[in-house]
PDB file of C-alpha atoms and ligand atoms in Angstrom:
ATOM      1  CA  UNK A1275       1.875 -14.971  14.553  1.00 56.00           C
ATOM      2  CA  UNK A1276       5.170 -15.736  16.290  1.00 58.00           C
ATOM      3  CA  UNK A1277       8.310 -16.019  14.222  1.00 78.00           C
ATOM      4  CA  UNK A1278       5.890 -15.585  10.730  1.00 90.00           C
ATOM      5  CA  UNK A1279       7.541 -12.821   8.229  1.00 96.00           C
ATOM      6  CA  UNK A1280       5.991  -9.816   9.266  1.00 98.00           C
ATOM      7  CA  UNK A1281       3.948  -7.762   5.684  1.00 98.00           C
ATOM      8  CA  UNK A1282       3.223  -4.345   6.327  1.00 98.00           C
ATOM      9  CA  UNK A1283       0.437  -2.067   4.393  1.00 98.00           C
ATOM     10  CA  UNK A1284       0.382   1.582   4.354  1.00 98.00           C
ATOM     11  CA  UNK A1285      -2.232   3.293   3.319  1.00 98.00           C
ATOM     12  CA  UNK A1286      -2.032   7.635   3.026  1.00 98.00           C
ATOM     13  CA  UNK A1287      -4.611  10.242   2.727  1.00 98.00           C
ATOM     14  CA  UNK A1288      -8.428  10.270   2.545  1.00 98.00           C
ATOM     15  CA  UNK A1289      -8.024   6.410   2.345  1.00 98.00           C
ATOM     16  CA  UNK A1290      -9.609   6.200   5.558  1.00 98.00           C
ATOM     17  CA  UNK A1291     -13.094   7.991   4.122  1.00 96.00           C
ATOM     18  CA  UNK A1292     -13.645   4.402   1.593  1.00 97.00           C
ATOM     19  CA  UNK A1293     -16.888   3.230   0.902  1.00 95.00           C
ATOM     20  CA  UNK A1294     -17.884   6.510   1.268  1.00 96.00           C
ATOM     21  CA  UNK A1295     -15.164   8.470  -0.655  1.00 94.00           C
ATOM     22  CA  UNK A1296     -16.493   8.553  -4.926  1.00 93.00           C
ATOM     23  CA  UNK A1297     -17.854   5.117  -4.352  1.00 92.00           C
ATOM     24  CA  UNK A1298     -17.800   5.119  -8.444  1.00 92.00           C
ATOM     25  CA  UNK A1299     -13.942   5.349  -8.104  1.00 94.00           C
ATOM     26  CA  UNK A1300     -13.722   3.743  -5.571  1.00 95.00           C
ATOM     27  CA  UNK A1301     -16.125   1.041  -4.978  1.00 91.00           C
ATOM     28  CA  UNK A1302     -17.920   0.297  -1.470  1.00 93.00           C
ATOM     29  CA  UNK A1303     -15.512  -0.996   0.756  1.00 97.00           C
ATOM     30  CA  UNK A1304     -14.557   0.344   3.728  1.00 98.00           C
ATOM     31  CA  UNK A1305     -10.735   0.183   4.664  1.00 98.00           C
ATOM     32  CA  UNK A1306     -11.656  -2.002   7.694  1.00 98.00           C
ATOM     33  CA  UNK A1307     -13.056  -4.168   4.870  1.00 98.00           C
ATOM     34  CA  UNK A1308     -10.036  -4.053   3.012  1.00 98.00           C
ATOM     35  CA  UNK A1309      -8.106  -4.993   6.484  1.00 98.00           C
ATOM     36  CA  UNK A1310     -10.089  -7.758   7.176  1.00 98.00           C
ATOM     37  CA  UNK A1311      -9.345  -9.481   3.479  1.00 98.00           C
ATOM     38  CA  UNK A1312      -5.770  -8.612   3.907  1.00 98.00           C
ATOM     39  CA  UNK A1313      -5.651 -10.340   7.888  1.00 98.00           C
ATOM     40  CA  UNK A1314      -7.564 -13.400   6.163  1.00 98.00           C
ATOM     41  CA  UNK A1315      -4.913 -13.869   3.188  1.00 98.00           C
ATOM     42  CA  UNK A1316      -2.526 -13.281   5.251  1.00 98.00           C
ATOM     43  CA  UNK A1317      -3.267 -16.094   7.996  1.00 97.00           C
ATOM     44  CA  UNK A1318      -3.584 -18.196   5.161  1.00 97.00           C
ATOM     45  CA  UNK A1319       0.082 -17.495   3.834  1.00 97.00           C
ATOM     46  CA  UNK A1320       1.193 -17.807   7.415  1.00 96.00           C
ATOM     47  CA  UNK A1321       2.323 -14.319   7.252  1.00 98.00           C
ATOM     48  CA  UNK A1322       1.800 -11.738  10.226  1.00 98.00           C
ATOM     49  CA  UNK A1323      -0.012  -8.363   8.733  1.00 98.00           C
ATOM     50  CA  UNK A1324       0.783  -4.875   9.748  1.00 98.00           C
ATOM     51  CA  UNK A1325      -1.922  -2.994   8.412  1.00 98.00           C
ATOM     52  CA  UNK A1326      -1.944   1.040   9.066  1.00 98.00           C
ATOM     53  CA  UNK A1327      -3.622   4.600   7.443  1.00 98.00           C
ATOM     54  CA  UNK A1328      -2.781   7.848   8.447  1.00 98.00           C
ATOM     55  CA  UNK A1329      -3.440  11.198   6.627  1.00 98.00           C
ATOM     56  CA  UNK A1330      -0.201  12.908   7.259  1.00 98.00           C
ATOM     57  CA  UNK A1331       2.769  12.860   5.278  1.00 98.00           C
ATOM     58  CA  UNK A1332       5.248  12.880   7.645  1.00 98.00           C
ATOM     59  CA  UNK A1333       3.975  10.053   9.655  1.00 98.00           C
ATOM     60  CA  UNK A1334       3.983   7.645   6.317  1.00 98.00           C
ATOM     61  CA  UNK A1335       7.180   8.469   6.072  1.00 98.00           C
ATOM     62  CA  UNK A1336       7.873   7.561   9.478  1.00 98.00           C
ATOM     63  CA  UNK A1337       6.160   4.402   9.005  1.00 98.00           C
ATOM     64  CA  UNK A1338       8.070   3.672   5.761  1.00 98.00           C
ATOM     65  CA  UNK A1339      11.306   4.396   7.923  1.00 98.00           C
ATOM     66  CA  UNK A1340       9.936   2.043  11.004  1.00 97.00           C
ATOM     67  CA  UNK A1341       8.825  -0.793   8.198  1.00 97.00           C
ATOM     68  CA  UNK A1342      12.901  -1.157   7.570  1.00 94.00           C
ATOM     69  CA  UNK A1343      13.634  -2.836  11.098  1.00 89.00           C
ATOM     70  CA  UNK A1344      10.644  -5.592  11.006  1.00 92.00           C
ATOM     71  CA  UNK A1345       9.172  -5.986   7.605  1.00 98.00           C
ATOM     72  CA  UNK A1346       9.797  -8.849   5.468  1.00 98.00           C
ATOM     73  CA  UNK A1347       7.734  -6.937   2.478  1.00 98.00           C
ATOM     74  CA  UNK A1348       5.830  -3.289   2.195  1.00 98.00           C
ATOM     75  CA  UNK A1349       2.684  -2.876   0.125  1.00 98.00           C
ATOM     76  CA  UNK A1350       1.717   0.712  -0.182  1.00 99.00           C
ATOM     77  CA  UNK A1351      -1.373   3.068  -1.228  1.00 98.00           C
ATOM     78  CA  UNK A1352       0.146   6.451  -0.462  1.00 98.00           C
ATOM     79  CA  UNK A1353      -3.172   7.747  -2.038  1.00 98.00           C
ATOM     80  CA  UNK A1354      -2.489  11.426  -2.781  1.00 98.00           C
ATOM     81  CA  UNK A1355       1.316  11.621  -1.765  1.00 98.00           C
ATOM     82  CA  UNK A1356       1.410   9.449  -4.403  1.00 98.00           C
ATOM     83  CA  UNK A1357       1.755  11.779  -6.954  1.00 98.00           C
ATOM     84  CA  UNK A1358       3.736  14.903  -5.009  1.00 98.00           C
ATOM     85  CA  UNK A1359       6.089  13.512  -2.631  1.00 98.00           C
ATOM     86  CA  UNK A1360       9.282  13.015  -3.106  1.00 98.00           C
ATOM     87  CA  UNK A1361       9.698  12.835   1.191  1.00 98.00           C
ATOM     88  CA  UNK A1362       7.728   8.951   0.329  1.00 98.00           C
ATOM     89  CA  UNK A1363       9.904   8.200  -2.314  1.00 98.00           C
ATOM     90  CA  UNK A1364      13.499   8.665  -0.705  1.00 98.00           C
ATOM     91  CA  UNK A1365      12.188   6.612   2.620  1.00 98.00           C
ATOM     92  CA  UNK A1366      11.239   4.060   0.352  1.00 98.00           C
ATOM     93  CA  UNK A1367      14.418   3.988  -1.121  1.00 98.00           C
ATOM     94  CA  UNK A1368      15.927   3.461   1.759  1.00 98.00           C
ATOM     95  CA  UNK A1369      14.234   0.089   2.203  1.00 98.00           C
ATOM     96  CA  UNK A1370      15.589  -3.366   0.777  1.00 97.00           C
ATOM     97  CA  UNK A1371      12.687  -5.386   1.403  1.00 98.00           C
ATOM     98  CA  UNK A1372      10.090  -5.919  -1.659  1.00 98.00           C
ATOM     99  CA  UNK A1373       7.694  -3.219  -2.391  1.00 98.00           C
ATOM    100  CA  UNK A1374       4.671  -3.331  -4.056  1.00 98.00           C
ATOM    101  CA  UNK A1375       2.448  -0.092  -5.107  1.00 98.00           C
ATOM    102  CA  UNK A1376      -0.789  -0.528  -4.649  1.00 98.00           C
ATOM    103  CA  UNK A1377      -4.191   1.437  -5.613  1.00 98.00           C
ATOM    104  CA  UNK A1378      -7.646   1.111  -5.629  1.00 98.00           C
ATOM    105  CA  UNK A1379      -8.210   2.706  -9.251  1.00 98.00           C
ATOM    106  CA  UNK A1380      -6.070   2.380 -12.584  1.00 98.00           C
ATOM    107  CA  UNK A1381      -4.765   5.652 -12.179  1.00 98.00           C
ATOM    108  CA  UNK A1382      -3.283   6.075 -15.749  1.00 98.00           C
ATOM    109  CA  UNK A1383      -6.694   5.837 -17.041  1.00 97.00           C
ATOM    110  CA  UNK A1384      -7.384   8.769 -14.737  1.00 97.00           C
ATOM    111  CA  UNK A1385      -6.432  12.522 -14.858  1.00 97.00           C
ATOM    112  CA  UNK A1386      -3.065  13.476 -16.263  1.00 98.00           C
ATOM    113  CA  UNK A1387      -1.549  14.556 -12.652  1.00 97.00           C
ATOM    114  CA  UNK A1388      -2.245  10.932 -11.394  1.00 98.00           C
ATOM    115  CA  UNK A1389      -0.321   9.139 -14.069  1.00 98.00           C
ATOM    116  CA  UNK A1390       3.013  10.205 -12.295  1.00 98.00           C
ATOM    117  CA  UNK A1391       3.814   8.200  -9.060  1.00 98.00           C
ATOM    118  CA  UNK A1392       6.783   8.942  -7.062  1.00 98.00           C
ATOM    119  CA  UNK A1393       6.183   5.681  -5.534  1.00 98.00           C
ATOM    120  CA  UNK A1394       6.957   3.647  -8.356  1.00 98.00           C
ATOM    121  CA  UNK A1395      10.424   4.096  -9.224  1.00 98.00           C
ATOM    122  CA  UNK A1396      11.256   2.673  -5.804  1.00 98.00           C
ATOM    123  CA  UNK A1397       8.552   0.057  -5.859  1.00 98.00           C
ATOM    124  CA  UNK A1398       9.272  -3.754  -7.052  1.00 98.00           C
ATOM    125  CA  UNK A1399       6.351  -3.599  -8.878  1.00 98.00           C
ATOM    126  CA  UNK A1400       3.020  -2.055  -8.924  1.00 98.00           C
ATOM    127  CA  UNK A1401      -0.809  -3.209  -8.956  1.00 98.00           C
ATOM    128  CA  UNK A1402      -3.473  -0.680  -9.476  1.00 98.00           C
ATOM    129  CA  UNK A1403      -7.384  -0.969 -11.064  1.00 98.00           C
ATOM    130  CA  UNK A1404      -8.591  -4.075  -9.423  1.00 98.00           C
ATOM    131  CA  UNK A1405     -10.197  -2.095  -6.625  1.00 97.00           C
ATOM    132  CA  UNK A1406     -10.015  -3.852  -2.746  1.00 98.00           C
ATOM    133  CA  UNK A1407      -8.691  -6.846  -4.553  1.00 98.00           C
ATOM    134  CA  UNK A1408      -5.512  -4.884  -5.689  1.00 98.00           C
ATOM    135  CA  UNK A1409      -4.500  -5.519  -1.796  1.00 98.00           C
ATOM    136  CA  UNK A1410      -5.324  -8.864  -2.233  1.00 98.00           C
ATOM    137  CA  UNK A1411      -2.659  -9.232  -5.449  1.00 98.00           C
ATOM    138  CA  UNK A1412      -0.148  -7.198  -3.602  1.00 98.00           C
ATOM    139  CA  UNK A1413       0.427  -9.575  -0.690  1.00 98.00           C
ATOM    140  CA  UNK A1414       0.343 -12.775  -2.866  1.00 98.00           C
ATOM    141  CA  UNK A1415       2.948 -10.760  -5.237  1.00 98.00           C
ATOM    142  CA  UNK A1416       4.756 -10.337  -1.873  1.00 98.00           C
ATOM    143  CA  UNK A1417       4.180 -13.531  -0.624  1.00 98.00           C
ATOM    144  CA  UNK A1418       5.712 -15.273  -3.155  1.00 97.00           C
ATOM    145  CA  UNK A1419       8.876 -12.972  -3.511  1.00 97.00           C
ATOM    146  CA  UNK A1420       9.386 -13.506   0.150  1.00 96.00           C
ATOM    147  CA  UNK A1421       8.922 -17.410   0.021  1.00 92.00           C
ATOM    148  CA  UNK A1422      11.485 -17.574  -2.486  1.00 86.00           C
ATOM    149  CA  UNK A1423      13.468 -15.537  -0.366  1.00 81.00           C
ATOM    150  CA  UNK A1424      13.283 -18.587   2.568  1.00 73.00           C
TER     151      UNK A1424
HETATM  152  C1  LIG B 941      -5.469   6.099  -5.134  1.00 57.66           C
HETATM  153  C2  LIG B 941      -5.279   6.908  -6.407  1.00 57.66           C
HETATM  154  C3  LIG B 941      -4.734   8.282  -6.104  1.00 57.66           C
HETATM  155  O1  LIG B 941      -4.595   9.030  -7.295  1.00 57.66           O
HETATM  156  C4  LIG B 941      -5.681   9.034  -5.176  1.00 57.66           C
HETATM  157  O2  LIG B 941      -5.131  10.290  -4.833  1.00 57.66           O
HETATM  158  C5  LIG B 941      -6.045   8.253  -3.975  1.00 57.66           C
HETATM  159  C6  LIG B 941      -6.352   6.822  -4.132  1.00 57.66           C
HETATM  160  C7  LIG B 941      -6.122   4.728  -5.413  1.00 57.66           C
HETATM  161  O3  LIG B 941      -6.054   3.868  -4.549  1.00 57.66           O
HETATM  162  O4  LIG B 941      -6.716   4.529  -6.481  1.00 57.66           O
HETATM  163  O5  LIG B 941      -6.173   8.769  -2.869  1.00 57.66           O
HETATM  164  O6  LIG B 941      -4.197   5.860  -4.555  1.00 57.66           O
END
């Protein structure tokens, strides 16, 4: 979409294996699923939608770096890193667009090593238990923060 603020969504490790990835956990969607909500909430806010998944740290961070020149707004599931890298958490920092943390599952109601994000110290705010539809919350929470914005 020409000239429309420009929301980008990261997504780390394994997240490409949903729908078939602890289904119980996880639910059935596949990431393309995800995608395709995301692309149709998006057209509806008039926004244009980056949407992206790799399984390598260093490339999210590269991403997170690349977001900074033509993002209007970040929402991220850095899945795994998550929880161990402190490489995700100083890009993000570097970043003065909004930032919303996103995940599938309500990971404090998980194992003890999930309830610690590096993510969300540098995140605006975070959404996390509502499954696919946590994507969904995270670009209206961004959609709103960036129409105030304009
Ligand atoms: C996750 C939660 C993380 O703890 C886990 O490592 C993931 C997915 C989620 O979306 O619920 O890969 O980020």
């Amino acid at each position: 979409m020409a000239n429309s603020p420009t929301v980008w969504v990261l997504n780390g490790p394994n997240l490409n294996l949903l729908g078939e990835r602890e289904p119980d956990t996880y639910g059935g969607e596949t990431l393309a699923d995800i995608e395709k909500r995301c692309a149709k909430v998006a057209k509806q806010a008039e926004l244009a939608l980056e949407f992206r998944q790799t399984n390598h740290e260093g490339e999210l961070v590269a991403w997170i770096q690349e977001s900074r020149e033509s993002a209007a707004g970040l929402a991220i599931n850095a899945g795994a890193y998550t929880h161990t890298s402190v490489a995700v958490h100083d890009a993000l920092r570097l970043l003065t667009i909004p930032i919303v943390e996103v995940h599938l599952s309500n990971i404090f109601a998980r194992e003890e090593f999930r309830h610690h994000s590096y993510v969300s110290a540098a995140a605006t705010g975070v959404i996390c238990g509502f499954g696919g539809d946590s994507y969904i919350l995270a670009l209206q929470a961004l959609n709103n923060i960036i129409s105030d914005e304009n």
